[in-house]
């Protein structure tokens, strides 16, 4: 039986990797993938707690996250395609018109 | 009691007339506008007559007749009803207001016929009738105050009626502002009444005020404070010293307005209010003295200014101020019924004087300067004869209405305070002088106008008939008091006695028994003063017309003082208006408004703009830096949370 703490450490490591990738990667697609990584790191924490505590809520919650993540992926990818069409770039450094 | 139960019809009629003309009159021809205005006032007069007829058959225990229609304001312990009241005092005011008002409406259809503001004029005039009726029918101070302010508003609107003339709008503003000073005092008085008595109804306040012990002489107690504050309001509305300055300027309004509002009705509202509150005044000796002295001083002061005025309406304006002074003199010496009596006869003869003056102005094609008139007697005979009747009445010629009322006032004044009485007699002489001066300058002597330019013509019938009716009233309106002079009953006083029963009227009891000899002794004084005034006017303006010019030259100092109206306007301008303008301009505008208020508003804007300007550099538009901030924020808050849980 693998102790719960292992899962949690793995989850934290994955989440930290996601954060670091989000901050340091320049390609929007990679940034987007790092968001997915963070979501799944959280999912891992949810299911491990669910299993440890013997309660189903955590697993139900994971399904919600997966559904929302799927929807978010659809919208996010559409946005990325539009950015690419309009700006001919996928570099987040170039997408900074909000400051104006 | 059909009408007495539905008293609200009475003020409603002119209000409907005003609303109809004011809202729909724009598309109506003049004859429909005048039909609406006239029918509403005619009906009001007829309804008033019927109300009086019903009132006279009421049993004494139902007087005052009070009809409460609905609760107007109810807040905590305070309640004010929309309630109307009829008693003997109301009856007299009602007949004067609706009767004289009706005649003046008829006159106005002729006088204002060619004015482009015809509809506006009648809408305002009807609105005035509404507020005036509300004022006299009100059964509590608050409702009275509504009418009081309403007639002030109409006065303002009608004084500034020719609004393209700067002087007219200025006069309207002046009337409004000066009245504001008085109304402030009045309102304070009303509040003090509520604080003292817990009610504003006449029926509750006045009997309780009468039963309270009088304030000791020479001291200012609550009742005296109330009375003085009420008198401030009365002095504003009725143009007494020192608040009279608006009335002469108010002559900028059309002449029927001067007759109705600034002679016969509105300006007498102050007298009415004081008489209505006589129970308070009688227990406030200091206030009574103030009222008497102010009234007497005003009567004399305004009469002296009237001596040298050249504008026919200005003479009458100062005469009105002076006659109002007489009414307050009467109140001040406790002869309230004499004050109301003079109010009534004054409404007749002064209303007539103004209307006749309007007829003269009409005939002269708008000229108001008496120096450019003269010899009009033959050309406009009806105007001349009616105006002469009114002049004889105001001068106190025996047998005319003014004689009875003025004589009664001076008689009572001489009994209470010889000084005030004799000053009043002096003012009566001056009154006679300036009125006959007006008559002689206007109707006698040489024609001093350009006959080629001025086509003198008698006024149409709808103007002359009101003149004739008022002339009859001016002559005969005082005879109900006549028996008193023969030691009999003064019917007017007798009629008012139930209202004034709280007033001791010591003089009244006296005059019926042992007063006749005092009466005999003083019977002549006002009459002789009037005769002297007449002779002097005749001497100066008929016999040797060059005398006044020489006199003005040799006595140039006093003459300038009088023709400059004692420079009171200039004094007020220097002492009040200009400092106020300076304060408003230099301090309130440029320092307080521009500095503090604008500064605060602009300062808030500047601070937020500057802050935003600095902070906007933080938003780079770079997603990664935003993400960094978010992560850092989460880390910081999570650590804080963990640290606090431990």
XYZ file of C-alpha atoms in Angstrom:
746
model
C 0.000 0.000 0.000
C 1.534 3.244 -1.109
C 1.129 5.909 1.578
C -1.104 8.861 0.738
C 1.743 11.263 1.268
C 3.537 9.916 -1.775
C 0.598 10.755 -3.987
C 0.377 14.189 -2.440
C 4.060 14.847 -2.974
C 3.731 13.698 -6.581
C 0.702 15.964 -6.967
C 2.601 18.908 -5.510
C 5.589 18.275 -7.728
C 3.375 18.077 -10.824
C 1.560 21.262 -9.804
C 4.871 23.050 -9.211
C 6.112 21.935 -12.621
C 2.909 23.241 -14.146
C 3.337 26.620 -12.448
C 6.945 26.909 -13.497
C 6.106 25.940 -17.074
C 3.238 28.434 -17.102
C 5.529 31.226 -16.017
C 8.611 30.461 -18.064
C 7.362 28.968 -21.331
C 6.784 31.342 -24.226
C 4.713 29.176 -26.538
C 1.024 29.549 -25.869
C 0.342 25.874 -26.538
C 2.909 24.861 -23.933
C 1.432 27.339 -21.471
C -1.925 25.802 -22.155
C -0.585 22.312 -21.549
C 0.920 23.469 -18.249
C -2.568 24.550 -17.152
C -3.791 21.029 -17.937
C -0.895 19.662 -15.915
C -1.875 21.756 -12.899
C -5.497 20.638 -13.191
C -4.502 17.012 -13.280
C -2.116 17.456 -10.360
C -5.058 18.693 -8.374
C -7.142 15.774 -9.629
C -4.518 13.397 -8.316
C -4.697 15.020 -4.883
C -8.500 14.732 -4.940
C -8.587 11.025 -5.742
C -5.889 10.179 -3.238
C -7.777 11.960 -0.460
C -10.951 10.251 -1.626
C -9.368 6.883 -1.386
C -7.726 7.570 1.996
C -10.902 8.919 3.570
C -13.154 6.350 1.922
C -15.479 9.005 0.540
C -16.747 9.439 -2.985
C -17.049 13.209 -3.126
C -13.438 13.657 -4.189
C -13.896 11.381 -7.191
C -17.104 13.129 -8.179
C -15.253 16.393 -7.978
C -12.570 15.046 -10.297
C -15.195 14.268 -12.921
C -16.380 17.853 -12.733
C -12.836 19.102 -13.152
C -12.324 16.856 -16.170
C -15.550 18.111 -17.757
C -14.647 21.735 -17.104
C -11.118 21.112 -18.358
C -12.522 19.619 -21.577
C -14.745 22.657 -22.091
C -11.881 24.958 -21.238
C -9.628 23.146 -23.695
C -12.188 23.622 -26.460
C -12.533 27.352 -25.788
C -8.831 27.823 -25.111
C -7.755 26.069 -28.310
C -10.232 28.138 -30.278
C -8.732 31.307 -28.786
C -5.251 30.118 -29.610
C -6.243 29.479 -33.222
C -7.731 32.964 -33.461
C -4.623 34.528 -31.963
C -2.526 32.693 -34.465
C -4.723 33.778 -37.358
C -4.769 37.410 -36.332
C -1.226 37.856 -35.163
C 0.715 35.123 -36.927
C 2.455 34.268 -33.675
C 2.154 31.945 -30.712
C 4.586 33.766 -28.480
C 2.974 35.126 -25.290
C 5.534 37.962 -25.238
C 3.942 39.350 -28.383
C 0.398 39.156 -27.037
C 0.509 42.106 -24.652
C -1.999 44.594 -26.102
C -3.803 44.720 -22.722
C -1.258 47.165 -21.412
C -2.321 49.815 -23.911
C -75.950 74.460 4.831
C -75.056 73.465 1.285
C -72.234 75.918 0.716
C -70.848 76.009 4.236
C -70.442 72.226 4.122
C -68.583 72.434 0.838
C -66.428 75.434 1.593
C -63.586 74.039 -0.457
C -65.529 75.017 -3.577
C -64.750 78.635 -2.833
C -60.978 78.522 -3.320
C -61.301 75.781 -5.917
C -63.236 77.948 -8.385
C -60.436 80.431 -9.096
C -57.922 77.588 -9.073
C -59.895 75.877 -11.834
C -59.998 79.134 -13.743
C -56.242 79.518 -13.382
C -55.621 75.925 -14.429
C -57.938 76.141 -17.432
C -56.408 79.363 -18.704
C -52.901 78.376 -17.764
C -52.952 74.942 -19.375
C -55.361 75.189 -22.275
C -55.649 78.944 -22.788
C -52.850 79.082 -25.324
C -55.184 78.178 -28.178
C -58.176 80.147 -26.961
C -59.240 83.562 -28.220
C -59.336 86.430 -25.742
C -63.072 86.366 -25.168
C -62.974 82.746 -23.993
C -60.012 83.464 -21.713
C -61.798 86.393 -20.124
C -65.028 84.376 -19.928
C -63.213 81.634 -17.995
C -61.429 84.083 -15.694
C -64.527 86.175 -15.082
C -66.916 83.297 -14.563
C -64.630 81.689 -11.987
C -64.397 84.911 -9.963
C -68.063 85.758 -10.443
C -69.024 82.317 -9.222
C -66.608 82.659 -6.317
C -68.250 85.946 -5.384
C -71.735 84.449 -5.595
C -70.687 81.396 -3.590
C -69.129 83.717 -1.010
C -72.382 85.667 -0.800
C -74.333 82.454 -0.299
C -71.823 81.271 2.312
C -72.224 84.541 4.185
C -76.016 84.292 3.979
C -75.880 80.795 5.446
C -73.360 81.892 8.032
C -75.602 84.673 9.271
C -78.349 82.174 10.066
C -76.031 79.924 12.090
C -76.689 79.617 15.816
C -74.006 81.300 17.890
C -72.667 78.037 19.304
C -71.677 76.876 15.817
C -69.443 79.884 15.292
C -66.630 79.690 14.318
C -67.800 77.268 11.663
C -64.900 74.859 11.143
C -64.966 72.188 8.490
C -62.170 69.603 8.451
C -61.762 67.896 5.088
C -58.717 65.699 5.525
C -55.569 65.307 7.548
C -52.831 67.004 5.687
C -49.783 66.231 7.808
C -49.613 63.786 10.672
C -46.212 63.204 12.209
C -45.759 62.164 15.810
C -47.586 64.612 18.012
C -48.006 67.038 15.175
C -51.145 67.195 13.133
C -52.249 69.710 10.554
C -55.594 69.357 8.841
C -56.874 70.780 5.643
C -59.637 72.600 7.466
C -61.482 75.768 6.574
C -63.058 78.167 8.997
C -65.665 80.878 8.780
C -66.302 83.446 11.452
C -67.220 87.119 11.381
C -63.675 88.201 10.556
C -63.511 85.723 7.682
C -66.859 86.959 6.394
C -65.595 90.511 6.043
C -62.359 89.433 4.389
C -64.278 87.057 2.139
C -66.599 89.762 0.881
C -63.770 92.232 0.378
C -61.540 89.763 -1.442
C -64.130 88.196 -3.710
C -66.071 91.437 -4.258
C -63.181 93.783 -4.979
C -61.333 90.963 -6.733
C -64.310 90.392 -9.002
C -64.565 94.088 -9.902
C -60.868 94.251 -10.637
C -61.131 91.184 -12.863
C -63.825 92.957 -14.877
C -61.674 96.076 -15.070
C -58.681 94.025 -16.201
C -60.511 92.671 -19.247
C -60.528 96.251 -20.499
C -57.165 97.390 -19.181
C -55.158 94.395 -20.381
C -57.075 94.005 -23.630
C -54.188 94.701 -25.971
C -51.519 92.966 -23.943
C -49.889 89.901 -25.520
C -49.705 88.298 -22.069
C -53.491 88.358 -21.648
C -53.839 84.675 -20.835
C -50.857 84.604 -18.483
C -52.223 87.640 -16.688
C -55.602 86.096 -15.964
C -54.115 82.752 -15.040
C -51.925 84.477 -12.429
C -54.754 86.701 -11.237
C -57.055 83.727 -10.708
C -54.270 81.830 -8.984
C -53.859 84.779 -6.680
C -57.552 84.669 -5.801
C -57.164 80.989 -4.939
C -54.290 81.567 -2.545
C -55.907 84.635 -1.021
C -59.099 82.703 -0.321
C -57.036 79.884 1.163
C -55.274 82.406 3.379
C -58.458 83.861 4.815
C -60.363 80.586 5.063
C -57.542 78.642 6.712
C -58.291 77.403 10.194
C -54.710 76.856 11.251
C -51.451 78.722 10.938
C -49.881 76.220 8.577
C -52.638 76.432 5.977
C -52.629 80.184 6.393
C -48.921 80.053 5.674
C -49.602 78.159 2.436
C -51.922 80.928 1.271
C -49.476 83.508 2.591
C -46.620 82.147 0.500
C -48.916 81.553 -2.465
C -50.048 85.165 -2.661
C -46.397 86.160 -2.324
C -45.587 83.970 -5.313
C -48.418 85.490 -7.360
C -47.291 88.947 -6.315
C -43.814 88.131 -7.585
C -45.159 86.756 -10.861
C -47.402 89.747 -11.459
C -44.927 92.437 -10.409
C -42.497 90.971 -12.903
C -45.295 90.526 -15.428
C -43.596 92.679 -18.079
C -40.550 90.466 -17.821
C -38.770 92.018 -20.776
C -38.304 95.140 -18.663
C -35.284 94.781 -16.429
C -36.784 97.104 -13.824
C -39.912 94.926 -13.629
C -38.026 91.691 -13.023
C -35.834 93.466 -10.487
C -38.921 94.747 -8.694
C -40.369 91.237 -8.662
C -37.190 89.862 -7.175
C -37.080 92.623 -4.603
C -40.666 91.924 -3.554
C -39.831 88.267 -3.195
C -36.643 88.762 -1.226
C -37.955 91.350 1.171
C -40.974 89.170 1.820
C -38.626 86.292 2.475
C -37.202 88.178 5.439
C -40.679 88.697 6.819
C -41.801 85.148 6.073
C -38.801 83.805 7.927
C -39.966 85.627 11.033
C -43.504 84.428 10.497
C -42.403 80.818 10.142
C -40.346 81.053 13.321
C -43.412 82.468 15.047
C -45.531 79.550 13.828
C -42.929 77.067 15.040
C -42.832 78.768 18.407
C -46.622 78.575 18.583
C -46.439 74.855 17.978
C -43.748 74.454 20.585
C -45.733 76.411 23.130
C -49.247 75.146 22.479
C -48.659 71.818 20.710
C -51.112 72.766 18.015
C -51.515 75.200 15.182
C -55.305 75.392 15.047
C -56.732 78.814 15.750
C -59.518 77.201 17.733
C -57.024 75.627 20.147
C -54.179 78.120 20.219
C -56.057 81.389 20.570
C -58.317 80.571 23.538
C -55.340 79.121 25.383
C -53.241 82.181 24.585
C -56.061 84.352 25.863
C -56.272 82.440 29.118
C -52.543 82.568 29.739
C -51.314 85.274 32.027
C -49.991 88.248 30.128
C -46.294 88.802 29.821
C -45.318 91.531 32.264
C -44.937 94.956 30.677
C -41.461 95.664 29.440
C -40.446 92.021 29.337
C -40.203 89.572 26.506
C -41.868 86.300 27.409
C -42.979 83.497 25.119
C -46.156 85.220 23.983
C -44.281 88.415 23.258
C -41.694 86.502 21.259
C -44.445 84.819 19.251
C -46.233 88.097 18.676
C -43.077 89.894 17.601
C -42.116 87.119 15.195
C -45.601 87.096 13.700
C -45.385 90.850 13.362
C -42.111 90.537 11.442
C -44.053 88.469 8.928
C -46.879 90.975 8.909
C -44.437 93.847 8.405
C -42.977 92.099 5.391
C -46.297 91.262 3.785
C -47.964 94.542 4.680
C -44.983 96.730 3.823
C -44.215 98.264 7.211
C -40.971 99.848 8.345
C -38.334 98.642 7.782
C -39.540 96.112 5.198
C -41.778 98.440 3.155
C -39.219 99.001 0.372
C -40.646 96.408 -1.985
C -44.122 97.906 -2.285
C -43.268 101.152 -4.132
C -41.154 99.151 -6.580
C -43.985 96.683 -7.033
C -45.753 99.391 -9.033
C -43.866 97.998 -12.029
C -46.670 95.483 -12.326
C -49.821 96.150 -14.342
C -52.134 98.644 -12.614
C -55.000 96.197 -11.855
C -52.415 94.129 -10.002
C -51.432 97.155 -7.959
C -55.092 97.654 -7.165
C -55.898 94.071 -6.257
C -52.709 92.751 -4.700
C -50.792 95.799 -3.584
C -53.685 97.832 -2.241
C -56.873 95.938 -1.567
C -56.062 92.394 -0.580
C -52.631 90.821 -0.264
C -50.876 93.629 1.568
C -53.663 93.635 4.111
C -52.997 89.969 4.885
C -50.545 91.070 7.569
C -53.248 93.113 9.290
C -55.652 90.205 9.003
C -53.105 87.847 10.529
C -52.388 90.177 13.430
C -56.092 90.639 14.122
C -56.619 86.886 13.840
C -53.883 86.406 16.454
C -55.100 89.245 18.636
C -55.396 86.904 21.627
C -51.627 86.453 21.541
C -50.925 90.133 21.002
C -53.186 91.275 23.815
C -51.122 89.303 26.306
C -47.904 90.714 24.910
C -47.754 94.399 25.864
C -44.286 94.941 24.428
C -45.374 93.546 21.076
C -48.451 95.754 21.116
C -46.280 98.802 21.666
C -43.979 97.753 18.853
C -46.929 97.241 16.494
C -48.403 100.617 17.380
C -45.131 102.504 17.077
C -44.105 100.823 13.836
C -47.560 101.403 12.373
C -47.626 105.049 13.351
C -44.057 105.647 12.189
C -44.810 103.979 8.854
C -47.975 106.018 8.404
C -46.082 109.261 8.893
C -42.893 108.243 7.115
C -44.559 106.978 3.947
C -46.898 109.979 3.858
C -43.948 112.390 3.806
C -42.376 110.519 0.883
C -45.727 110.605 -0.899
C -45.684 114.422 -0.767
C -43.092 114.824 -3.478
C -43.525 111.817 -5.768
C -44.275 112.665 -9.379
C -45.281 109.213 -10.608
C -49.037 108.856 -10.099
C -48.725 105.215 -9.038
C -45.815 105.887 -6.694
C -47.916 108.437 -4.797
C -50.588 105.802 -4.371
C -48.007 103.193 -3.384
C -46.632 105.316 -0.567
C -50.182 106.183 0.367
C -50.914 102.454 0.671
C -47.885 101.943 2.912
C -49.075 104.864 5.008
C -52.661 103.588 5.276
C -51.420 100.119 6.213
C -49.512 101.892 8.952
C -52.838 103.213 10.233
C -54.214 99.691 10.380
C -51.277 98.520 12.459
C -51.560 101.606 14.627
C -55.136 100.521 15.304
C -53.972 97.000 16.184
C -51.222 98.379 18.384
C -53.655 100.373 20.498
C -55.983 97.385 20.783
C -58.644 98.669 18.381
C -58.585 95.561 16.214
C -62.030 96.072 14.772
C -61.079 99.603 13.732
C -58.060 98.136 11.933
C -60.228 95.682 10.025
C -62.736 98.439 9.355
C -60.018 100.583 7.814
C -58.787 97.532 5.911
C -62.226 97.239 4.332
C -62.768 100.909 3.481
C -59.171 101.102 2.275
C -59.812 98.176 -0.058
C -62.654 100.174 -1.574
C -61.060 103.572 -1.946
C -57.486 102.530 -2.600
C -58.582 99.855 -5.061
C -60.603 102.572 -6.760
C -57.699 105.042 -6.704
C -55.440 102.552 -8.420
C -58.052 101.591 -10.971
C -58.761 105.253 -11.690
C -55.030 105.918 -11.950
C -54.911 103.011 -14.392
C -57.707 104.639 -16.328
C -55.730 107.903 -16.416
C -52.621 106.058 -17.586
C -54.739 104.278 -20.179
C -56.117 107.610 -21.366
C -52.652 109.147 -21.525
C -51.298 106.256 -23.545
C -49.035 104.907 -20.830
C -47.785 108.152 -19.275
C -47.422 107.942 -15.481
C -45.677 111.222 -14.723
C -48.137 113.711 -13.248
C -46.006 116.625 -14.429
C -46.964 115.662 -17.967
C -50.704 115.514 -17.296
C -53.067 118.277 -16.163
C -56.508 119.473 -17.161
C -57.889 115.994 -17.705
C -61.093 116.723 -15.779
C -63.245 117.441 -18.817
C -61.734 114.770 -21.046
C -62.232 111.779 -18.767
C -65.126 112.816 -16.519
C -66.050 109.387 -15.143
C -62.482 108.703 -14.097
C -62.251 112.162 -12.582
C -65.432 111.967 -10.546
C -64.804 108.442 -9.258
C -61.226 109.280 -8.355
C -62.419 112.395 -6.586
C -64.798 110.276 -4.504
C -61.949 107.986 -3.501
C -59.743 110.959 -2.690
C -62.405 112.483 -0.504
C -62.730 109.109 1.217
C -59.021 108.631 1.878
C -58.659 112.240 3.016
C -61.239 111.552 5.711
C -63.935 113.935 4.516
C -66.898 113.584 6.859
C -69.535 111.293 5.461
C -67.173 109.292 3.263
C -66.076 105.782 4.227
C -62.487 106.681 5.080
C -63.696 109.248 7.560
C -65.399 106.691 9.780
C -62.563 104.208 9.813
C -59.725 106.689 10.161
C -61.579 108.673 12.783
C -62.165 105.531 14.813
C -58.485 104.598 14.650
C -57.253 108.050 15.621
C -59.857 108.271 18.326
C -58.719 105.008 19.901
C -55.073 105.938 19.435
C -55.533 109.271 21.182
C -57.107 107.490 24.127
C -54.269 104.999 24.501
C -51.296 107.094 23.498
C -51.664 110.809 22.700
C -48.263 110.899 20.981
C -49.160 108.174 18.511
C -52.600 109.697 18.067
C -51.372 113.179 17.196
C -48.712 111.815 14.868
C -51.524 109.908 13.185
C -53.511 113.128 12.866
C -50.476 114.773 11.290
C -50.219 111.895 8.823
C -53.911 112.378 8.034
C -53.184 115.983 7.085
C -50.288 114.868 4.881
C -52.526 112.225 3.291
C -55.066 114.847 2.369
C -52.333 117.081 0.930
C -50.678 114.514 -1.315
C -53.971 113.120 -2.529
C -55.348 116.501 -3.538
C -51.977 117.339 -5.033
C -52.424 114.250 -7.192
C -55.940 115.301 -8.178
C -54.941 118.885 -8.947
C -51.839 117.934 -10.919
C -53.713 115.340 -12.926
C -57.136 116.786 -13.541
C -56.794 120.551 -13.056
C -54.526 123.293 -14.309
C -52.997 123.563 -17.719
C -52.586 120.664 -20.097
C -48.913 119.797 -19.970
C -48.901 117.005 -22.508
C -48.419 117.089 -26.240
C -51.923 117.030 -27.695
C -50.687 115.884 -31.061
C -49.187 112.731 -29.676
C -51.513 111.886 -26.834
C -55.072 111.132 -27.743
C -56.895 111.426 -24.434
C -59.996 109.240 -24.289
C -62.315 107.890 -21.632
C -61.904 104.189 -20.846
C -64.366 101.555 -22.117
C -67.388 100.483 -20.088
C -65.829 97.377 -18.583
C -63.320 99.709 -16.923
C -65.636 102.531 -15.894
C -68.362 100.360 -14.361
C -66.038 98.882 -11.703
C -64.896 102.441 -11.017
C -68.467 103.555 -10.423
C -69.299 100.576 -8.205
C -66.184 101.125 -6.125
C -66.952 104.846 -5.924
C -70.339 104.037 -4.428
C -68.649 101.716 -1.926
C -66.003 104.332 -1.127
C -68.702 106.814 -0.314
C -71.123 104.566 1.531
C -68.901 101.768 2.802
C -68.441 103.273 6.236
C -71.947 104.143 7.258
C -72.433 101.048 9.372
C -70.124 102.674 11.915
C -71.931 105.999 11.754
C -74.291 105.559 14.726
C -71.300 105.308 17.052
C -70.599 108.982 16.489
C -74.037 109.790 17.842
C -73.451 107.587 20.867
C -75.171 104.595 19.306
C -73.911 101.170 18.251
C -71.026 100.771 15.878
C -72.525 98.017 13.746
C -69.174 96.998 12.327
C -67.627 96.632 15.763
C -70.732 94.893 16.981
C -70.562 92.411 14.124
C -66.907 91.599 14.809
C -67.373 91.466 18.576
C -67.767 87.666 18.814
C -64.385 87.112 17.157
C -62.719 89.772 19.223
C -64.568 88.883 22.416
C -61.260 87.744 23.888
C -60.050 91.248 23.234
C -61.247 93.417 26.051
C -62.006 96.327 23.681
C -62.095 98.701 26.630
C -62.634 101.641 24.344
C -65.742 100.096 22.869
C -67.505 99.842 26.178
C -66.457 103.362 26.973
C -67.601 105.017 23.802
C -71.154 103.873 24.236
C -71.439 105.445 27.667
C -69.169 108.277 28.644
C -67.063 108.431 25.509
C -69.162 110.953 23.699
C -67.516 113.982 25.234
C -64.004 112.798 24.405
C -65.367 112.104 20.979
C -66.805 115.604 20.800
C -63.484 117.094 21.805
C -61.505 115.219 19.212
C -64.135 114.904 16.558
C -62.593 117.686 14.598
C -58.851 117.018 14.752
C -58.439 114.575 11.826
C -61.039 116.456 9.822
C -59.335 119.786 10.376
C -55.970 118.260 9.506
C -57.526 116.924 6.300
C -59.011 120.317 5.501
C -55.659 122.042 6.045
C -54.014 119.516 3.736
C -56.622 120.200 1.101
C -56.231 123.984 1.393
C -52.451 123.754 1.177
C -52.673 121.571 -1.909
C -55.189 123.974 -3.422
C -52.975 126.951 -2.596
C -49.836 125.415 -4.058
C -51.190 123.617 -7.075
C -54.175 125.736 -8.189
C -53.771 129.225 -6.779
C -50.080 129.771 -7.295
C -48.559 126.785 -9.113
C -45.093 128.311 -9.043
C -44.821 127.999 -5.242
C -43.859 124.281 -5.077
C -40.964 124.822 -7.475
C -39.662 127.778 -5.466
C -40.117 125.891 -2.233
C -38.251 122.882 -3.576
C -35.473 125.266 -4.555
C -35.255 127.116 -1.258
C -35.662 123.974 0.847
C -33.539 121.847 -1.418
C -32.090 119.794 1.441
C -35.351 118.395 2.833
C -36.788 118.210 -0.676
C -33.953 116.013 -1.867
C -34.310 113.870 1.221
C -37.988 113.310 0.465
C -37.732 112.846 -3.281
C -34.858 110.467 -2.640
C -37.248 108.541 -0.357
C -34.936 109.148 2.615
C -32.358 107.177 0.634
C -33.504 104.029 2.375
C -32.959 101.976 -0.760
C -29.440 103.339 -1.018
C -28.902 102.643 2.662
C -30.039 99.046 2.264
C -27.899 98.720 -0.827
C -24.850 99.958 1.043
C -25.524 98.164 4.323
C -26.969 94.857 3.184
C -27.011 94.270 -0.552
C -23.503 95.305 -1.459
C -21.767 93.553 1.464
C -23.800 90.467 0.618
C -22.830 90.654 -3.047
C -19.220 91.249 -2.069
C -19.299 88.304 0.328
C -20.931 86.077 -2.267
C -18.565 87.139 -5.005
C -15.237 87.423 -3.301
C -15.577 84.897 -0.501
C -18.333 82.411 -1.246
C -17.707 82.175 -4.962
C -13.985 82.586 -5.431
C -12.805 81.144 -2.140
C -15.401 78.706 -0.858
C -16.875 77.475 -4.123
C -13.873 77.628 -6.400
C -11.353 76.919 -3.668
C -12.907 74.480 -1.242
C -15.744 72.772 -3.107
C -14.277 72.714 -6.601
C -10.900 72.025 -5.005
C -12.230 68.974 -3.205
C -13.901 67.613 -6.331
C -10.998 68.349 -8.630
C -8.571 67.159 -5.967
C -10.279 63.785 -5.724
C -10.116 63.483 -9.498
C -6.467 64.512 -9.623
C -5.449 62.113 -6.871
C -7.106 59.135 -8.538
C -5.742 60.106 -11.947
C -2.195 60.494 -10.637
C -2.399 57.231 -8.712
C -3.707 55.437 -11.758
C -0.955 56.952 -13.834
C 1.672 55.509 -11.527
C -0.012 52.121 -11.140
C -0.678 51.508 -14.801
C 3.000 50.700 -15.343
C 2.428 47.605 -13.247
C 0.147 46.138 -15.891
C 2.485 45.161 -18.669
C 0.057 43.077 -20.671
C 2.484 40.183 -20.259
C 0.574 37.070 -19.241
C 3.563 35.523 -17.619
C 4.137 38.412 -15.284
C 0.451 38.324 -14.314
C 0.803 34.640 -13.604
C 3.848 35.317 -11.498
C 1.950 37.847 -9.431
C -0.908 35.404 -8.963
C 1.419 32.640 -7.843
C 3.260 34.929 -5.501
C -0.079 36.122 -4.102
C -1.269 32.565 -3.554
C 1.993 31.607 -1.866
C 1.923 34.634 0.407
C -1.727 34.202 1.414
C -1.436 30.457 1.891
C 1.610 30.881 4.110
C -0.183 33.557 6.062
C -3.172 31.259 6.477
C -1.016 28.361 7.622
C 0.926 30.579 9.961
C -2.300 31.921 11.489
C -3.772 28.422 11.925
C -0.710 27.428 13.852
